[in-house]
Amino acid sequence: MTESIREVRGHLVVALGGDIDLDRAPTVRRQLLDCVNRQQDVLVDLSAVTYIDSSGIASLVEALQRATGRGTGLRLVAVSPQALRVFELARLDKVFSIHSDIDAALAATD
Amino acid sequence: MTESIREVRGHLVVALGGDIDLDRAPTVRRQLLDCVNRQQDVLVDLSAVTYIDSSGIASLVEALQRATGRGTGLRLVAVSPQALRVFELARLDKVFSIHSDIDAALAATD
Amino acid sequence: MNANTAEYLLELRVPARADRMVVVRDTVRSAARFCGFDERTAQDIVLAVGEACQNVILHAYEGRGGGPILLDILDDADRMILRVTDFGPAVAPTAVQPRALHDLRPGGLGTYFIHALMDSADFGRSPTGVGNVLQMTKKKDPAI
Amino acid sequence: MNANTAEYLLELRVPARADRMVVVRDTVRSAARFCGFDERTAQDIVLAVGEACQNVILHAYEGRGGGPILLDILDDADRMILRVTDFGPAVAPTAVQPRALHDLRPGGLGTYFIHALMDSADFGRSPTGVGNVLQMTKKKDPAI
Ligand SMILES: Nc1ncnc2c1ncn2[C@@H]1O[C@H](COP(=O)(O)OP(=O)(O)O)[C@@H](O)[C@H]1O
Ligand SMILES: Nc1ncnc2c1ncn2[C@@H]1O[C@H](COP(=O)(O)OP(=O)(O)O)[C@@H](O)[C@H]1O
């Protein structure tokens, strides 16, 4: 499952999919931090995520912290039911800004 | 995965689904033979079959033999790709009459 | 625990390597369905076992790989029992505790998830004396 | 056979009972994907292992249940290796032969399927001296 990055109205949209586990979390982490380092707002599309565990969550938390530290945003969009369940378990569903789709996320930032 | 039986223009249509393995083959066999014993033509809908092995195939072969012996028909309709693969492997795709859907099977018998 | 009336469903042994865990997850999902759990609960059980295996890879074998993970699954009348065994050095059960949730700190979530998702989770030495065992149970009817 | 360079993917032990085979099939499908096979080939490998397990249930343990099936899966550079072991009485390998296809005779298809679906299938005594082993291999690139 490869990740895709595109730009939408000045925001970087990163689409993650498949199983984000201990095997893939380091790659996802690197990719998210690279995006955050570009000093643009980042939208992470989680619609195709079939599994995410504590290591995947940790990568997203680290990217959020980095973005917050740099004064840019990192928002989650179209979070799959499997992923949402895990964010809720970790009580991180209130820590991240979660939007139903990219348009809603853009409307919230513009 | 429960089987369903209905009557369409004097034919019994039996829909089988799920995995037809050693565990389920005895039930499927009993059901097919019961249908054949009603002295009507039988159409077996295999569209929802996700797995069929030699024991499932054996049940169908036995029902076909019984129908042939009684002078009635037993036809397969809408065979799923997984099931068709197994019929082809066993070279039974030419022994059974296989139809793309129920209408085609009815047209062939009327 | 009713382990006496429980039926052995399977025993799976895999190398403790992160890239192999997808196969463990698929096996656990299938076993949870076999025990009668719905897809959502099956996914919860998969996550708990995934976290337990991650702990074995990271802590028991400290990322060195190589060592095996043993997964035993039993199907009891009222619950599913899952045991994850490693063959790493003895760990005091008190060392394996869910940490308090710190909103923005990465890590430390695994044991928390396991306790939140399962009806019980007990860490101890293997009865054979070799290795650590995390035994988890999930009730079939949450009302019981 | 290159079993020396092959990496252990998993070892699965289950009771030889027909209702449990769905879990074995799900595990084999997952392992076949892990080895890089497409869905159609994975399904072929699942069927071959399903037939091998069916033979253990029907012939090695004669439907008595109880005995275990052991499935070892190895991932080699150019092929997947699967071994199905039973702990039934010794069987002469010559007794396990694909029968000629009789169009309208039920039964006798299992061994035929196994040979048709896999690149090799060898039946013999277990190296430990206990039980029968059916070792099957499937090449990753059919052209090799
Ligand atoms: N199988 C194990 N072997 C050794 N130590 C373990 C094992 N499982 C858990 N632990 C210990 O329990 C602690 C808590 O684990 P966890 O909640 O998953 O958080 P994290 O893995 O992020 O540290 C680990 O830091 C480790 O010290
Ligand atoms: N694991 C086994 N233990 C004992 N006998 C076996 C085993 N596997 C296969 N056989 C023998 O090989 C024969 C051929 O098997 P198969 O082609 O699957 O057809 P069927 O199971 O319908 O007889 C069986 O009838 C049985 O005698």
Coordinates of C-alpha atoms and ligand atoms in Angstrom, one line a residue:
Chain A
M1 CA 0.0 0.0 0.0
T2 CA 1.8 3.1 -1.2
E3 CA 1.1 6.6 0.2
S4 CA 0.3 9.5 -2.2
I5 CA 0.9 13.2 -1.7
R6 CA -0.7 16.0 -3.6
E7 CA -1.3 19.7 -3.1
V8 CA -4.7 21.2 -2.8
R9 CA -5.0 25.0 -2.4
G10 CA -1.7 25.4 -0.6
H11 CA -2.3 22.3 1.6
L12 CA -0.4 19.1 1.4
V13 CA -2.8 16.1 1.3
V14 CA -1.2 12.8 2.3
A15 CA -3.4 9.7 1.7
L16 CA -2.4 6.7 3.8
G17 CA -3.9 3.3 3.3
G18 CA -3.7 -0.4 4.2
D19 CA -2.3 -1.6 7.6
I20 CA -0.2 1.0 9.5
D21 CA 1.6 -1.3 11.9
L22 CA 5.1 -1.6 13.4
D23 CA 6.4 -2.6 10.0
R24 CA 5.1 0.5 8.2
A25 CA 5.0 3.1 10.9
P26 CA 8.7 4.3 10.4
T27 CA 8.0 5.0 6.8
V28 CA 4.7 6.8 7.5
R29 CA 6.5 8.8 10.3
R30 CA 9.3 9.9 8.0
Q31 CA 6.8 10.9 5.3
L32 CA 4.6 12.9 7.6
L33 CA 7.6 14.7 9.2
D34 CA 8.9 15.6 5.7
C35 CA 5.5 17.1 4.9
V36 CA 5.4 19.1 8.1
N37 CA 8.9 20.3 7.4
R38 CA 7.7 21.9 4.2
Q39 CA 5.9 24.5 6.4
Q40 CA 2.5 24.0 4.8
D41 CA -0.7 22.8 6.5
V42 CA -1.0 19.0 6.2
L43 CA -4.2 17.1 5.7
V44 CA -3.9 13.3 6.3
D45 CA -6.5 11.3 4.5
L46 CA -7.1 8.0 6.4
S47 CA -10.1 6.7 4.4
A48 CA -8.2 3.7 3.1
V49 CA -6.6 2.6 6.4
T50 CA -7.6 -1.0 7.2
Y51 CA -5.6 -1.3 10.5
I52 CA -3.7 1.1 12.7
D53 CA -2.0 0.3 16.0
S54 CA -0.2 2.2 18.7
S55 CA 3.0 2.5 16.5
G56 CA 1.0 4.1 13.7
I57 CA -0.8 6.4 16.2
A58 CA 2.5 7.4 17.6
S59 CA 3.7 8.5 14.2
L60 CA 0.7 10.7 13.8
V61 CA 1.0 12.2 17.3
E62 CA 4.7 13.0 16.6
A63 CA 3.8 14.7 13.3
L64 CA 1.0 16.7 15.1
Q65 CA 3.5 17.8 17.8
R66 CA 6.0 18.9 15.2
A67 CA 3.4 20.8 13.2
T68 CA 2.1 22.5 16.4
G69 CA 5.7 23.5 17.3
R70 CA 6.2 25.1 13.9
G71 CA 2.8 26.9 14.0
T72 CA 1.3 24.9 11.1
G73 CA -1.7 22.6 11.1
L74 CA -2.1 18.8 10.8
R75 CA -5.7 17.6 10.3
L76 CA -7.2 14.2 9.7
V77 CA -9.8 13.7 7.0
A78 CA -12.2 10.9 6.1
V79 CA -10.9 8.7 9.0
S80 CA -11.9 5.0 8.3
P81 CA -14.1 3.3 11.0
Q82 CA -11.2 1.0 12.0
A83 CA -8.9 4.0 12.5
L84 CA -11.5 6.1 14.2
R85 CA -12.1 3.3 16.7
V86 CA -8.4 3.4 17.6
F87 CA -8.2 7.2 18.0
E88 CA -11.3 7.1 20.2
L89 CA -9.7 4.3 22.3
A90 CA -6.6 6.5 22.8
R91 CA -8.8 9.5 23.5
L92 CA -7.0 11.3 20.7
D93 CA -10.2 12.0 18.7
K94 CA -10.4 15.3 20.6
V95 CA -6.7 16.1 20.3
F96 CA -6.7 15.9 16.5
S97 CA -8.9 18.0 14.3
I98 CA -11.0 15.4 12.3
H99 CA -13.0 16.3 9.2
S100 CA -15.4 14.3 7.2
D101 CA -13.7 15.2 3.9
I102 CA -11.1 17.4 2.3
D103 CA -13.6 20.2 1.5
A104 CA -14.7 20.3 5.1
A105 CA -11.0 20.5 6.3
L106 CA -10.2 23.3 3.8
A107 CA -13.3 25.2 4.8
A108 CA -12.1 25.0 8.5
T109 CA -8.7 26.4 7.6
D110 CA -9.4 29.0 4.9
Chain B
M1 CA -24.2 -19.3 5.1
T2 CA -27.7 -20.8 4.7
E3 CA -29.0 -22.2 1.5
S4 CA -32.2 -21.0 -0.1
I5 CA -34.7 -22.9 -2.2
R6 CA -37.4 -21.3 -4.4
E7 CA -39.5 -22.4 -7.4
V8 CA -39.3 -20.6 -10.7
R9 CA -41.6 -21.8 -13.5
G10 CA -41.7 -25.4 -12.4
H11 CA -37.9 -25.5 -11.6
L12 CA -36.4 -25.7 -8.2
V13 CA -33.7 -23.0 -7.8
V14 CA -31.2 -23.8 -5.0
A15 CA -28.8 -21.0 -4.1
L16 CA -25.6 -22.2 -2.4
G17 CA -23.1 -19.7 -0.9
G18 CA -20.0 -19.4 1.3
D19 CA -17.5 -22.2 1.7
I20 CA -18.6 -25.6 0.6
D21 CA -16.0 -27.8 2.4
L22 CA -15.9 -31.1 4.2
D23 CA -17.8 -29.5 7.0
R24 CA -20.7 -28.3 4.9
A25 CA -20.7 -30.9 2.1
P26 CA -23.0 -33.4 3.9
T27 CA -25.7 -30.8 4.4
V28 CA -25.4 -29.6 0.8
R29 CA -25.6 -33.2 -0.5
R30 CA -28.7 -34.0 1.6
Q31 CA -30.4 -30.8 0.3
L32 CA -29.6 -31.4 -3.3
L33 CA -30.7 -35.0 -3.2
D34 CA -34.0 -33.9 -1.5
C35 CA -34.6 -31.5 -4.4
V36 CA -33.8 -34.1 -7.0
N37 CA -36.2 -36.5 -5.3
R38 CA -39.0 -34.0 -5.9
Q39 CA -38.8 -35.1 -9.6
Q40 CA -38.4 -31.5 -10.8
D41 CA -35.6 -29.9 -12.8
V42 CA -33.1 -28.4 -10.4
L43 CA -31.0 -25.2 -11.0
V44 CA -28.1 -24.7 -8.6
D45 CA -27.1 -21.1 -8.2
L46 CA -23.4 -21.0 -7.3
S47 CA -22.9 -17.2 -7.5
A48 CA -22.2 -16.7 -3.8
V49 CA -19.8 -19.7 -3.4
T50 CA -16.5 -18.4 -2.1
Y51 CA -14.8 -21.8 -1.8
I52 CA -15.6 -25.3 -3.0
D53 CA -13.3 -28.4 -2.6
S54 CA -13.5 -32.0 -3.7
S55 CA -16.1 -32.9 -1.1
G56 CA -18.4 -30.1 -2.3
I57 CA -17.8 -31.2 -5.9
A58 CA -18.6 -34.8 -5.0
S59 CA -22.0 -33.7 -3.6
L60 CA -22.9 -32.0 -6.8
V61 CA -21.7 -34.9 -8.9
E62 CA -23.8 -37.3 -6.9
A63 CA -26.9 -35.1 -7.3
L64 CA -26.3 -34.9 -11.0
Q65 CA -26.0 -38.7 -11.2
R66 CA -29.3 -39.1 -9.3
A67 CA -31.1 -36.6 -11.5
T68 CA -29.8 -38.2 -14.7
G69 CA -30.9 -41.6 -13.3
R70 CA -34.4 -40.2 -12.7
G71 CA -34.6 -38.5 -16.1
T72 CA -34.7 -35.0 -14.7
G73 CA -32.1 -32.2 -15.1
L74 CA -29.6 -30.6 -12.8
R75 CA -28.0 -27.4 -14.1
L76 CA -25.5 -24.9 -12.6
V77 CA -26.1 -21.2 -12.9
A78 CA -24.0 -18.1 -12.3
V79 CA -21.0 -20.2 -11.1
S80 CA -18.6 -17.9 -9.1
P81 CA -15.0 -17.6 -10.5
Q82 CA -13.7 -19.6 -7.5
A83 CA -16.1 -22.5 -8.1
L84 CA -15.6 -22.4 -11.9
R85 CA -11.9 -22.8 -11.4
V86 CA -12.5 -26.0 -9.4
F87 CA -15.0 -27.4 -12.0
E88 CA -12.5 -26.7 -14.7
L89 CA -9.6 -28.4 -12.7
A90 CA -11.8 -31.5 -12.3
R91 CA -12.8 -31.3 -16.0
L92 CA -16.4 -31.3 -14.9
D93 CA -17.2 -28.0 -16.7
K94 CA -18.2 -30.1 -19.7
V95 CA -20.1 -32.7 -17.7
F96 CA -22.4 -30.2 -16.0
S97 CA -24.6 -27.8 -18.0
I98 CA -23.5 -24.4 -16.9
H99 CA -25.5 -21.2 -17.6
S100 CA -24.7 -17.6 -17.0
D101 CA -28.0 -16.9 -15.2
I102 CA -31.4 -18.4 -14.4
D103 CA -33.1 -17.0 -17.5
A104 CA -30.5 -18.6 -19.7
A105 CA -30.9 -21.9 -17.9
L106 CA -34.7 -21.7 -18.2
A107 CA -34.5 -20.8 -21.9
A108 CA -32.3 -23.9 -22.4
T109 CA -34.9 -26.2 -20.8
D110 CA -38.2 -24.8 -21.9
Chain C
M1 CA -10.7 -18.9 33.6
N2 CA -12.5 -22.2 32.7
A3 CA -9.4 -23.3 30.8
N4 CA -10.4 -26.9 31.5
T5 CA -13.6 -26.8 29.4
A6 CA -12.0 -24.7 26.7
E7 CA -11.3 -26.3 23.3
Y8 CA -7.9 -25.8 21.6
L9 CA -8.6 -23.8 18.4
L10 CA -5.0 -23.4 17.2
E11 CA -1.4 -22.9 18.1
L12 CA 0.6 -20.6 15.9
R13 CA 4.4 -20.0 16.0
V14 CA 6.0 -17.2 13.9
P15 CA 9.3 -15.4 14.0
A16 CA 8.9 -12.1 16.0
R17 CA 9.3 -9.9 13.0
A18 CA 7.2 -6.8 12.3
D19 CA 6.7 -7.7 8.6
R20 CA 5.1 -11.1 9.5
M21 CA 2.5 -9.7 11.9
V22 CA -0.1 -9.3 9.1
V23 CA -0.3 -13.1 8.9
V24 CA -0.9 -13.3 12.7
R25 CA -3.6 -10.7 12.4
D26 CA -5.4 -12.5 9.6
T27 CA -5.3 -15.8 11.6
V28 CA -6.6 -14.1 14.8
R29 CA -9.4 -12.4 12.8
S30 CA -10.4 -15.8 11.3
A31 CA -10.3 -17.4 14.8
A32 CA -12.4 -14.6 16.3
R33 CA -15.1 -15.1 13.6
F34 CA -15.0 -18.8 14.3
C35 CA -15.7 -18.1 17.9
G36 CA -18.8 -16.1 16.8
F37 CA -17.6 -12.5 17.3
D38 CA -18.9 -9.8 14.9
E39 CA -16.4 -8.0 12.6
R40 CA -16.0 -5.0 14.9
T41 CA -15.2 -7.1 18.0
A42 CA -13.0 -9.4 15.9
Q43 CA -11.0 -6.3 14.8
D44 CA -10.7 -5.3 18.5
I45 CA -9.3 -8.7 19.4
V46 CA -6.9 -8.4 16.4
L47 CA -5.6 -5.1 17.7
A48 CA -5.0 -6.5 21.2
V49 CA -3.0 -9.4 19.8
G50 CA -1.2 -7.0 17.5
E51 CA -0.1 -4.9 20.4
A52 CA 0.9 -7.9 22.4
C53 CA 3.1 -9.1 19.5
Q54 CA 4.6 -5.6 19.1
N55 CA 5.6 -5.7 22.7
V56 CA 7.4 -9.0 22.2
I57 CA 9.2 -7.7 19.1
L58 CA 10.2 -4.4 20.8
H59 CA 10.7 -5.5 24.4
A60 CA 11.2 -9.2 24.8
Y61 CA 13.6 -9.5 21.8
E62 CA 14.5 -5.8 21.7
G63 CA 14.1 -5.6 18.0
R64 CA 16.8 -8.3 17.4
G65 CA 14.2 -10.4 15.7
G66 CA 14.9 -14.1 15.5
G67 CA 13.0 -15.3 18.5
P68 CA 9.6 -16.9 18.1
I69 CA 6.2 -15.7 19.1
L70 CA 3.8 -18.4 20.2
L71 CA 0.1 -17.7 20.0
D72 CA -2.4 -20.2 21.6
I73 CA -6.1 -19.7 21.0
L74 CA -8.8 -21.5 22.9
D75 CA -12.5 -21.4 22.4
D76 CA -14.4 -21.6 25.6
A77 CA -18.2 -21.7 25.9
D78 CA -18.5 -18.1 27.1
R79 CA -15.1 -16.6 26.1
M80 CA -12.2 -16.7 23.7
I81 CA -8.8 -17.2 25.4
L82 CA -5.6 -15.9 23.7
R83 CA -2.1 -16.5 25.0
V84 CA 1.0 -14.7 23.5
T85 CA 4.2 -16.3 24.7
D86 CA 7.8 -15.0 24.1
F87 CA 11.1 -16.6 25.0
G88 CA 12.8 -13.5 26.2
P89 CA 14.3 -12.8 29.7
A90 CA 11.9 -13.0 32.6
V91 CA 10.0 -9.7 33.1
A92 CA 8.3 -8.7 36.3
P93 CA 4.5 -8.5 35.7
T94 CA 4.6 -5.1 37.5
A95 CA 6.8 -3.8 34.7
V96 CA 4.0 -4.3 32.2
Q97 CA 1.4 -1.8 33.2
P98 CA -0.7 0.5 31.1
R99 CA 0.6 4.0 31.5
A100 CA -1.7 6.9 32.1
L101 CA -2.8 8.5 28.9
H102 CA -0.7 11.6 28.1
D103 CA -2.5 13.3 25.3
L104 CA 0.4 14.2 23.2
R105 CA 3.1 11.7 24.1
P106 CA 3.9 9.0 21.5
G107 CA 4.3 5.5 22.8
G108 CA 3.1 3.7 25.9
L109 CA -0.3 2.9 24.4
G110 CA 0.1 -0.8 23.7
T111 CA -0.7 -2.1 27.2
Y112 CA -3.4 0.5 27.6
F113 CA -5.1 -0.7 24.4
I114 CA -4.9 -4.4 25.5
H115 CA -6.6 -3.7 28.8
A116 CA -9.2 -1.4 27.2
L117 CA -10.1 -4.0 24.5
M118 CA -10.1 -7.3 26.4
D119 CA -12.0 -8.5 29.4
S120 CA -8.8 -9.6 31.1
A121 CA -5.1 -9.5 30.4
D122 CA -2.6 -11.2 32.7
F123 CA 1.2 -11.1 32.3
G124 CA 3.3 -13.8 33.9
R125 CA 6.0 -16.4 33.5
S126 CA 5.2 -19.4 31.2
P127 CA 4.0 -22.5 33.1
T128 CA 7.0 -24.3 31.5
G129 CA 9.3 -21.9 33.2
V130 CA 10.6 -20.6 29.9
G131 CA 9.3 -17.3 28.6
N132 CA 6.7 -14.7 29.4
V133 CA 3.0 -15.2 28.7
L134 CA 0.3 -12.6 28.3
Q135 CA -3.1 -14.3 28.6
M136 CA -6.1 -12.3 27.4
T137 CA -9.7 -13.2 27.4
K138 CA -12.7 -11.8 25.5
K139 CA -16.3 -12.6 26.6
K140 CA -18.7 -13.7 23.9
D141 CA -21.6 -12.0 25.5
P142 CA -20.5 -8.7 27.1
A143 CA -23.5 -8.8 29.4
I144 CA -22.3 -11.9 31.2
Chain D
M1 CA 14.1 -27.9 -2.7
N2 CA 16.4 -25.1 -1.3
A3 CA 14.9 -25.7 2.2
N4 CA 18.2 -24.4 3.6
T5 CA 17.8 -20.9 2.3
A6 CA 14.1 -20.9 3.0
E7 CA 12.8 -18.7 5.8
Y8 CA 10.2 -20.0 8.3
L9 CA 7.0 -18.1 7.9
L10 CA 4.8 -20.0 10.4
E11 CA 4.0 -23.2 12.1
L12 CA 0.3 -23.8 12.7
R13 CA -1.2 -26.7 14.8
V14 CA -4.9 -27.3 14.8
P15 CA -7.2 -30.2 15.7
A16 CA -8.0 -32.3 12.6
R17 CA -11.7 -31.3 12.6
A18 CA -13.6 -30.2 9.5
D19 CA -15.2 -27.2 11.1
R20 CA -11.8 -25.7 12.0
M21 CA -10.4 -25.8 8.4
V22 CA -11.8 -22.3 7.6
V23 CA -9.2 -20.9 10.0
V24 CA -6.4 -22.9 8.3
R25 CA -7.5 -21.6 4.9
D26 CA -7.5 -18.0 6.0
T27 CA -4.0 -18.4 7.4
V28 CA -2.8 -20.0 4.2
R29 CA -4.4 -17.3 2.1
S30 CA -2.6 -14.6 4.2
A31 CA 0.7 -16.4 4.0
A32 CA 0.4 -16.8 0.2
R33 CA -0.2 -13.1 -0.1
F34 CA 2.8 -12.4 2.1
C35 CA 4.9 -14.6 -0.3
G36 CA 3.7 -12.3 -3.1
F37 CA 1.1 -14.5 -4.9
D38 CA -1.9 -12.9 -6.6
E39 CA -5.4 -13.7 -5.3
R40 CA -6.1 -16.3 -7.8
T41 CA -2.9 -18.3 -7.1
A42 CA -3.4 -17.8 -3.4
Q43 CA -6.8 -19.4 -3.8
D44 CA -5.2 -22.3 -5.6
I45 CA -2.7 -22.8 -2.8
V46 CA -5.5 -22.6 -0.3
L47 CA -7.4 -25.4 -2.1
A48 CA -4.3 -27.6 -2.2
V49 CA -3.8 -27.3 1.5
G50 CA -7.5 -27.7 2.1
E51 CA -7.5 -31.0 0.2
A52 CA -4.4 -32.2 2.1
C53 CA -6.1 -31.4 5.5
Q54 CA -9.2 -33.2 4.3
N55 CA -7.1 -36.3 3.6
V56 CA -5.7 -36.1 7.1
I57 CA -9.2 -35.9 8.7
L58 CA -10.7 -38.6 6.5
H59 CA -7.8 -41.0 6.1
A60 CA -5.0 -40.4 8.7
Y61 CA -7.5 -40.1 11.6
E62 CA -10.5 -41.8 9.8
G63 CA -12.9 -39.1 10.9
R64 CA -12.2 -39.8 14.6
G65 CA -11.1 -36.2 15.0
G66 CA -8.8 -35.5 18.0
G67 CA -5.4 -35.8 16.3
P68 CA -3.6 -32.7 15.3
I69 CA -2.7 -31.3 11.9
L70 CA 0.6 -29.5 11.7
L71 CA 1.2 -27.0 8.9
D72 CA 4.6 -25.6 8.3
I73 CA 5.0 -22.8 5.8
L74 CA 8.4 -21.6 4.5
D75 CA 9.1 -18.7 2.2
D76 CA 11.9 -19.4 -0.2
A77 CA 13.4 -16.9 -2.7
D78 CA 11.7 -18.6 -5.7
R79 CA 8.9 -20.7 -4.1
M80 CA 6.6 -21.2 -1.2
I81 CA 7.0 -24.5 0.7
L82 CA 4.0 -26.0 2.6
R83 CA 4.2 -29.1 4.7
V84 CA 1.1 -30.8 6.1
T85 CA 1.9 -33.4 8.8
D86 CA -0.4 -35.9 10.5
F87 CA 0.3 -38.3 13.4
G88 CA -1.6 -41.2 12.0
P89 CA -0.3 -44.7 11.2
A90 CA 2.4 -44.9 8.5
V91 CA 1.1 -44.8 5.0
A92 CA 3.0 -46.1 2.0
P93 CA 3.6 -43.1 -0.4
T94 CA 2.4 -45.3 -3.2
A95 CA -1.0 -45.5 -1.6
V96 CA -1.4 -41.8 -2.1
Q97 CA -1.8 -41.3 -5.8
P98 CA -4.1 -39.2 -7.9
R99 CA -6.7 -41.5 -9.4
A100 CA -7.6 -41.2 -13.1
L101 CA -10.5 -38.7 -13.5
H102 CA -13.7 -40.6 -13.9
D103 CA -16.2 -38.0 -15.1
L104 CA -19.1 -39.0 -13.0
R105 CA -17.6 -40.7 -9.9
P106 CA -17.6 -38.7 -6.7
G107 CA -14.4 -38.8 -4.6
G108 CA -10.8 -39.4 -5.4
L109 CA -10.3 -35.8 -6.5
G110 CA -8.2 -34.5 -3.6
T111 CA -4.8 -35.8 -4.6
Y112 CA -5.5 -35.0 -8.2
F113 CA -6.2 -31.4 -7.3
I114 CA -3.0 -31.2 -5.2
H115 CA -0.9 -32.3 -8.0
A116 CA -2.7 -30.1 -10.6
L117 CA -2.4 -27.0 -8.4
M118 CA 1.1 -27.3 -7.0
D119 CA 4.5 -27.5 -8.7
S120 CA 5.5 -30.5 -6.5
A121 CA 3.8 -32.7 -3.9
D122 CA 5.7 -35.4 -2.1
F123 CA 4.2 -37.7 0.5
G124 CA 6.5 -39.5 3.0
R125 CA 7.2 -40.3 6.6
S126 CA 8.0 -37.4 8.9
P127 CA 11.8 -36.9 9.5
T128 CA 11.1 -37.3 13.2
G129 CA 9.8 -40.8 12.4
V130 CA 6.3 -40.0 13.7
G131 CA 3.6 -39.2 11.3
N132 CA 3.2 -38.6 7.5
V133 CA 4.2 -35.5 5.7
L134 CA 2.9 -34.1 2.5
Q135 CA 5.4 -31.4 1.3
M136 CA 4.1 -29.1 -1.5
T137 CA 5.8 -26.3 -3.3
K138 CA 4.5 -23.5 -5.4
K139 CA 6.9 -21.5 -7.6
K140 CA 6.6 -17.7 -7.4
D141 CA 7.3 -17.2 -11.1
P142 CA 5.7 -20.0 -13.1
A143 CA 8.2 -19.3 -15.9
I144 CA 11.2 -20.5 -13.8
Ligands
LIG1 N1 6.7 -9.2 26.2 C1 7.3 -8.3 26.9 N2 8.6 -8.5 27.3 C2 9.2 -7.5 28.0 N3 8.7 -6.4 28.4 C3 7.4 -6.1 28.0 C4 6.7 -7.0 27.3 N4 5.4 -6.5 27.0 C5 5.4 -5.3 27.7 N5 6.6 -5.0 28.2 C6 7.0 -3.8 29.1 O1 5.8 -3.1 29.3 C7 5.9 -1.7 28.9 C8 4.6 -1.1 28.4 O2 4.3 -1.5 27.1 P1 3.4 -0.7 26.2 O3 2.2 -0.2 26.9 O4 3.0 -1.5 25.0 O5 4.2 0.6 25.7 P2 5.5 0.8 24.8 O6 5.7 -0.5 24.1 O7 5.2 2.0 24.0 O8 6.6 1.0 25.8 C9 7.0 -1.7 27.9 O9 7.7 -0.5 27.8 C10 7.9 -2.9 28.4 O10 8.8 -2.4 29.4
LIG2 N1 -2.7 -38.2 5.2 C1 -3.1 -39.4 4.7 N2 -3.1 -40.5 5.5 C2 -3.5 -41.7 5.1 N3 -3.9 -41.9 3.8 C3 -4.0 -40.9 2.9 C4 -3.6 -39.6 3.4 N4 -3.7 -38.8 2.3 C5 -4.2 -39.5 1.3 N5 -4.3 -40.8 1.6 C6 -4.7 -41.9 0.8 O1 -4.8 -41.5 -0.6 C7 -6.0 -41.8 -1.2 C8 -6.3 -40.7 -2.3 O2 -6.8 -39.5 -1.7 P1 -7.7 -38.5 -2.5 O3 -7.2 -38.3 -3.9 O4 -7.8 -37.3 -1.7 O5 -9.2 -39.2 -2.7 P2 -10.2 -39.6 -1.6 O6 -9.9 -38.8 -0.3 O7 -11.5 -39.1 -2.2 O8 -10.1 -41.1 -1.4 C9 -7.0 -41.9 -0.1 O9 -8.1 -42.7 -0.4 C10 -6.1 -42.4 1.0 O10 -6.1 -43.8 1.0

